[in-house]
Amino acid sequence: MKTADHRIARGTVIRDTTIHFTFDGKRYAGREGDTLASALLANGVHLVGRSFKYHRPRGVLGAGADEPNALVGIRRDRARYAPNLLATQVELYDGLDAVSQNRHPSLENDRMAVNDKLLSRFIPAGFYYKTFMWPKKAWDRLYEPRIREAAGLGVAPSDPDPDHYTQRYAHCDVLVIGGGPAGIVAAREAAETGARVILCDDRARLGGSLLAAVDTDIAGQPAADWLDDTLAALAALPNVTLLPRTIAFGYYPHNWIGLTEKLTDHLASPAPGRPRERLWQVRAAQVVLATGAIERPLVFPDNDRPGIMLADAARTYLQQYGVAVGRTIAIVGAHDNAYRVAQEMEAAGVTVAAVADIRPRSAVSEAARQAGLPVVTNAKIDGTTGGLRVASITITADGATRRYPCDAVLMAGGFTPSVHLFSQSRGKLAWDEALQAYLPSISAEAERSAGACRGRFALAEAIADGIDAGRDAASASGFAPSASAAVPAVSVRHAQGVGGYMGAAPTTSDLTKAKAFVDWQNDVTAKDIMLATREGFLSIEHVKRYTTTGMATDQGKLSNINALGIVSEATGRSIPEIGLTTFRSPYTPVTFGTLAGHARGDLFDPARITAINDWAREHGAAFEDVGNWRRAHYFPRRAEDMHAAVKRECVAVRQGVGIFDASTLGKIEVVGPDAAEFMNRFFVNAWTKLGVGKCRYGVLLREDGFVMDDGVVGRLAADRFHVTTTTGGAARVLNMMEDYLQTEWPDLNVWLTSTTEQWSVIAVQGPRAREVIAPLIEGLDVSAEAFPHMSIADARICGVPMRLMRVSFTGELGFEVNVPSGYGRMVWEAIWARGKAFDMVPYGTETMHVLRAEKGYIIVGQETDGTVTPDDVGLSWAIGKAKPDFVGKRSLARPAMSAPDRKQLVGLKTVDGRTVLEEGAQIVTPAAATTPIGHVTSAYYSAAVNAPIALALVRGGRARLGETLHIPMPAGPIAVQVVSPIFYDPEGTRIDV
């Protein structure tokens, strides 16, 4: 077993408990509080992966979410394997089993390293746009299989995930993202006003940079004590929710933030049944972004060897985890932080071989030299040596070149504000030339940034900025902060300082030949970016896509600013002229399990069932899926097949009475003083003169004038409409209504409520329907005179509330009994019991389709395909001709919408009188057998007509009545005659029996 020989101090987050873990099968010891990265470094392990394209050895580079190299797989068992986790974010637990990725067969001996040693000159940026094109057949047989074999990082698990994930919606007054000093004081200030505050941070412990601030006092006490006291005070407040191990991965419109909380990944033995992760969907009145800053690496030849890492990350490993990343280190920098790191490393007993500052001599560099540090200024970084670990770095200064032996190289290139979430919120960024960074400028949401993420890098500045942000957020949420806030005094022994550099660092090497990496995760070098500019890619977005810099899970955390600097130098254009790439969510990868939550297995696409579903199952129904709904398709008796059962059901409805579950129809309540005006603008029909207690068939168009949905609408009161939609269109119609109310007609005083699942709808259809239901109804006369066709009224049935509509989708006398869903089965069974005396039959969706087709009634989505106008399907009568406007009216006025050769709804009868056509079959004329002029939309055998019938859309269809057309089929064309789409009771007398 390997022992931790680089643990030289206790660290601020480390406990004394020793725990064991394995990495690539080797057993190591770590400490409670370690991350996998800190534990590996404590054991002297820097080699953790191979690069994506060249398969070069790679080591830990950072200490948090900015890590591009240390992607590992964590395995608890065969089913619990998670690839592509950042070792810097994986908390160590006893028995943790980690494996490296992207190596064949091992990290030390990777045969794919040939990509670097022999093939790299042939696979520069954009090579895939210019290769693998010849011979053509080689793509399928050679290129693609080999590329797929080599591509990707990690191995996706093949077994189902046995864990479960939970989701939660939350509302708060102030959401603070980032648990560093600025975020903590912002949360405290907001919470003290009484505002509901959520504070989240991706690390296991809140504190941010304060966890490594060993040389700092705040308000007269050590930073660690101040942090403990402040967090304890926050935790004690009932209006504060603290969420460690929770990363904000996405900023969406209207201050909707996505958070992922890790619940059990840090535990050796999670309790059975406990969720692994929780997705928080937070709606915040105000947001404070305190997301900090990311240290910027330097771009120089061979800057990617294991042991080369960010200086502040090395400092984090030293102070938080007590780990020295090397025994003899060299520091290259363009920022004063290089000297702070050097002083703290030397104080811990680490040998500092050199501090090479690419800037000129300064007061800070002279003070460091006076303190005994080996400082080199005006340095040029020529490269490094080493195989699986850096061995030396070569520096040129004052005309002399020197090689410094070392086992770690630390880069201090400055700090880049983390503006990813601000950018996701659609806020506008502004370039700050002094800081050489983009900073938040114009907010698009109710948000403000604080601390290092807006360029306030010094601790005192960040704390003061956080206090102001917390107070402002609380005030904007309607809470009153105290008259003034005390800003605590801050004392820092080693200041972070100033500085920074972007682009390729000064070097005597030829960067067109050397590998100086800009993007570690995607293997993008400075010469790749220069190549992109030579090939004419001037926008940074185009450079990004050509080279892949800043893509994938990294999203440019380390690479963007240096890439901008190189493009700027190569093209002679300023940074604002070049622009900035788009930061996309998620900020860091999110597991599919978290996004899915409980929506797995049967719950992935849950079947919606009605209150009558169990009754239908008990009575032998065959079911079909209609959208999300599970509906009775038909009710076979004994050995009946579908055709026999449907024929029997159709005959029973036409001659007697049938009962049908129509509960799945969409139902929307439109209420308010302007309800009639809203309906008038929304549907093609006229509604202002529709009487209370009356119904009307409504047609809804899209803005392009094509039929979107239809349904019967009843007016319950002057300010209330009961709107029905198709089964599949309910959500779509409600969404469209809300869209128009909020964006086009905000002046209308109207409320919309979905009532689809509130009502069970029992359709009783047939000439004896009234005889069945009349005795069960209380307080309503349903005679033909008192309750004519297209009437609606509220009454009671079987002692429960009822909304009765006299409507028909069969052409027969019909009633739709709407009752609260809780009473649906009880009322259904009462009607069924009453109907037995009249030989009532239950019927399903297939019979419903046949009955409506016999009457020529359309089904949206079957007789319409998104290109059908009301006139095309014979519904021009429904359009309110005198209305000044409605959705789609202007589009209907286009000449093409009334052209005589448009496809129009017609009926078809087969000439042989026997063949049932296939739905979707094309239609041609005998004279042009290869030119379709339409298609069959519905086709059935009709017992009422005693022949097959079909509905179809045919070009100029109404002018073709009586014409013979052909349906091309594999066995030969089928001759059909064009007829009226109404096959049964064209006069409509049966509806009023």
Coordinates of C-alpha atoms in Angstrom, one line a residue, residues 56-271:
R56 CA -0.2 12.9 -23.5
P57 CA 0.4 12.2 -19.8
R58 CA -1.7 14.6 -17.7
G59 CA -1.8 15.5 -14.0
V60 CA -3.9 17.4 -11.6
L61 CA -4.0 21.1 -12.8
G62 CA -6.5 22.8 -10.5
A63 CA -8.4 22.3 -7.2
G64 CA -12.0 22.7 -8.1
A65 CA -14.6 22.8 -11.0
D66 CA -12.0 24.3 -13.3
E67 CA -10.0 21.0 -13.4
P68 CA -9.6 19.8 -17.1
N69 CA -7.3 16.8 -16.7
A70 CA -8.2 14.7 -13.7
L71 CA -11.4 13.0 -15.0
V72 CA -11.9 9.6 -13.4
G73 CA -14.4 6.9 -13.0
I74 CA -15.8 6.0 -9.5
R75 CA -17.0 2.5 -9.1
R76 CA -19.0 1.2 -6.1
D77 CA -20.2 -1.9 -7.9
R78 CA -21.0 -3.0 -11.5
A79 CA -24.2 -0.9 -11.7
R80 CA -22.9 2.0 -9.6
Y81 CA -20.1 3.3 -11.9
A82 CA -19.9 7.0 -12.7
P83 CA -17.4 8.2 -15.4
N84 CA -15.9 11.6 -16.0
L85 CA -16.0 12.9 -12.5
L86 CA -13.5 15.5 -11.5
A87 CA -11.0 14.1 -9.0
T88 CA -10.8 17.6 -7.5
Q89 CA -14.5 17.4 -6.6
V90 CA -14.7 13.7 -5.5
E91 CA -14.7 13.5 -1.8
L92 CA -12.7 10.6 -0.4
Y93 CA -14.4 7.9 1.6
D94 CA -13.1 4.6 3.0
G95 CA -13.1 2.0 0.2
L96 CA -13.4 4.4 -2.7
D97 CA -12.4 2.7 -6.0
A98 CA -11.3 5.1 -8.7
V99 CA -10.0 4.3 -12.2
S100 CA -8.3 6.5 -14.7
Q101 CA -9.7 7.0 -18.2
N102 CA -8.7 7.4 -21.9
R103 CA -5.6 5.1 -21.7
H104 CA -4.9 1.8 -23.4
P105 CA -4.0 -0.3 -21.5
S106 CA -2.6 1.8 -18.6
L107 CA -1.6 5.3 -17.7
E108 CA 2.0 4.5 -17.7
N109 CA 2.0 2.6 -21.0
D110 CA -0.6 4.0 -23.4
R111 CA -0.3 2.7 -26.9
M112 CA -2.4 5.6 -28.1
A113 CA 0.5 7.9 -27.2
V114 CA 1.5 7.3 -30.8
N115 CA -0.9 10.1 -31.6
D116 CA 1.6 12.5 -29.9
K117 CA 4.9 11.0 -30.9
L118 CA 4.2 10.1 -34.5
L119 CA 0.9 11.4 -35.7
S120 CA 0.4 14.8 -34.2
R121 CA 1.6 16.7 -37.2
F122 CA -1.2 15.0 -39.2
I123 CA -4.0 15.8 -36.8
P124 CA -3.9 19.5 -36.1
A125 CA -7.0 21.6 -35.4
G126 CA -9.7 21.0 -37.9
F127 CA -8.1 18.0 -39.5
Y128 CA -11.4 16.2 -39.4
Y129 CA -12.8 18.7 -41.8
K130 CA -10.2 17.8 -44.4
T131 CA -9.6 14.1 -44.0
F132 CA -11.5 10.8 -44.1
M133 CA -13.1 11.8 -47.4
W134 CA -11.5 9.2 -49.7
P135 CA -12.1 6.5 -50.6
K136 CA -15.8 7.0 -49.9
K137 CA -16.4 3.4 -48.8
A138 CA -13.6 3.6 -46.2
W139 CA -15.7 5.8 -44.0
D140 CA -18.2 3.1 -43.0
R141 CA -15.6 0.3 -42.9
L142 CA -12.5 1.9 -41.6
Y143 CA -12.6 5.5 -40.5
E144 CA -15.8 5.7 -38.4
P145 CA -15.2 2.4 -36.5
R146 CA -11.6 3.5 -35.6
I147 CA -12.7 7.0 -34.7
R148 CA -15.5 5.8 -32.5
E149 CA -13.2 3.3 -30.8
A150 CA -10.7 6.1 -29.9
A151 CA -13.2 8.9 -29.2
G152 CA -14.8 9.8 -25.9
L153 CA -13.7 9.9 -22.3
G154 CA -14.7 7.2 -19.8
V155 CA -17.0 4.3 -20.3
A156 CA -20.8 4.6 -19.9
P157 CA -22.2 2.1 -17.5
S158 CA -24.4 -0.6 -19.1
D159 CA -26.4 -1.7 -16.1
P160 CA -29.5 0.2 -14.9
D161 CA -28.7 2.7 -12.2
P162 CA -30.0 1.3 -8.9
D163 CA -30.0 4.6 -7.1
H164 CA -32.8 7.1 -7.1
Y165 CA -32.7 10.8 -7.4
T166 CA -35.1 13.4 -6.0
Q167 CA -36.2 16.8 -7.1
R168 CA -37.5 19.8 -5.3
Y169 CA -39.0 23.2 -6.2
A170 CA -38.1 26.1 -3.9
H171 CA -38.9 29.8 -3.7
C172 CA -36.8 32.3 -1.9
D173 CA -36.3 36.1 -1.7
V174 CA -32.6 36.0 -2.2
L175 CA -30.5 33.2 -3.7
V176 CA -26.8 33.6 -3.1
I177 CA -24.6 31.4 -5.4
G178 CA -21.1 31.0 -4.1
G179 CA -20.1 30.3 -0.5
G180 CA -16.9 32.3 -0.4
P181 CA -16.4 35.5 1.7
A182 CA -18.5 37.7 -0.6
G183 CA -21.4 35.2 -0.7
I184 CA -21.4 34.5 3.0
V185 CA -21.6 38.2 4.0
A186 CA -24.2 38.8 1.2
A187 CA -26.4 35.9 2.7
R188 CA -25.9 37.2 6.2
E189 CA -26.9 40.8 5.3
A190 CA -30.0 39.6 3.4
A191 CA -31.0 37.2 6.1
E192 CA -30.8 39.8 8.9
T193 CA -33.6 41.7 7.1
G194 CA -36.0 38.7 7.4
A195 CA -35.7 37.7 3.8
R196 CA -35.8 34.0 2.9
V197 CA -32.2 33.2 1.8
I198 CA -30.7 30.2 0.1
L199 CA -26.8 30.0 0.1
C200 CA -25.3 27.3 -2.1
D201 CA -21.7 26.3 -2.9
D202 CA -20.3 23.3 -4.8
R203 CA -17.7 22.4 -2.1
A204 CA -18.3 20.2 1.0
R205 CA -17.6 23.1 3.3
L206 CA -18.6 26.7 2.8
G207 CA -15.9 29.3 3.0
G208 CA -14.2 29.5 -0.4
S209 CA -10.8 31.2 -0.3
L210 CA -11.1 31.6 3.5
L211 CA -10.5 27.9 3.9
A212 CA -6.9 28.6 2.8
A213 CA -6.5 32.0 4.4
V214 CA -4.1 30.9 7.2
D215 CA -2.4 34.3 7.3
T216 CA -5.6 36.4 7.5
D217 CA -7.5 38.1 10.3
I218 CA -11.1 39.4 9.9
A219 CA -12.7 41.6 12.5
G220 CA -9.8 41.0 14.8
Q221 CA -9.9 37.2 14.8
P222 CA -8.3 34.5 12.6
A223 CA -10.2 34.0 9.4
A224 CA -11.0 30.4 10.3
D225 CA -12.7 31.5 13.6
W226 CA -14.6 34.3 11.9
L227 CA -15.8 31.9 9.2
D228 CA -17.0 29.3 11.8
D229 CA -18.8 32.0 13.8
T230 CA -20.5 33.5 10.8
L231 CA -21.6 30.1 9.4
A232 CA -23.0 29.1 12.8
A233 CA -25.0 32.3 13.0
L234 CA -26.4 31.7 9.5
A235 CA -27.3 28.1 10.3
A236 CA -29.2 29.2 13.4
L237 CA -31.5 31.5 11.4
P238 CA -34.9 29.9 10.5
N239 CA -35.1 31.9 7.2
V240 CA -31.7 30.6 5.9
T241 CA -31.0 27.4 4.0
L242 CA -27.4 26.4 3.6
L243 CA -26.6 24.0 0.7
P244 CA -23.0 22.8 0.6
R245 CA -22.1 20.2 -2.1
T246 CA -24.6 22.1 -4.3
I247 CA -23.6 23.6 -7.6
A248 CA -25.7 26.1 -9.6
F249 CA -25.4 24.7 -13.1
G250 CA -27.8 26.8 -15.0
Y251 CA -29.4 30.3 -15.0
Y252 CA -32.7 30.4 -16.8
P253 CA -35.3 33.1 -17.5
H254 CA -37.2 34.8 -14.7
N255 CA -34.6 34.0 -12.1
W256 CA -35.1 30.3 -12.4
I257 CA -31.9 28.6 -11.2
G258 CA -31.0 24.9 -11.5
L259 CA -29.0 23.5 -8.5
T260 CA -27.6 20.0 -8.0
E261 CA -27.1 18.8 -4.5
K262 CA -24.9 15.7 -3.9
L263 CA -26.4 13.8 -1.0
T264 CA -24.6 10.5 -0.6
D265 CA -21.6 10.4 -3.0
H266 CA -19.3 11.3 -0.1
L267 CA -20.5 8.4 2.1
A268 CA -18.8 5.0 2.3
S269 CA -22.1 3.2 3.0
P270 CA -25.2 5.3 2.1
A271 CA -28.4 4.3 3.9

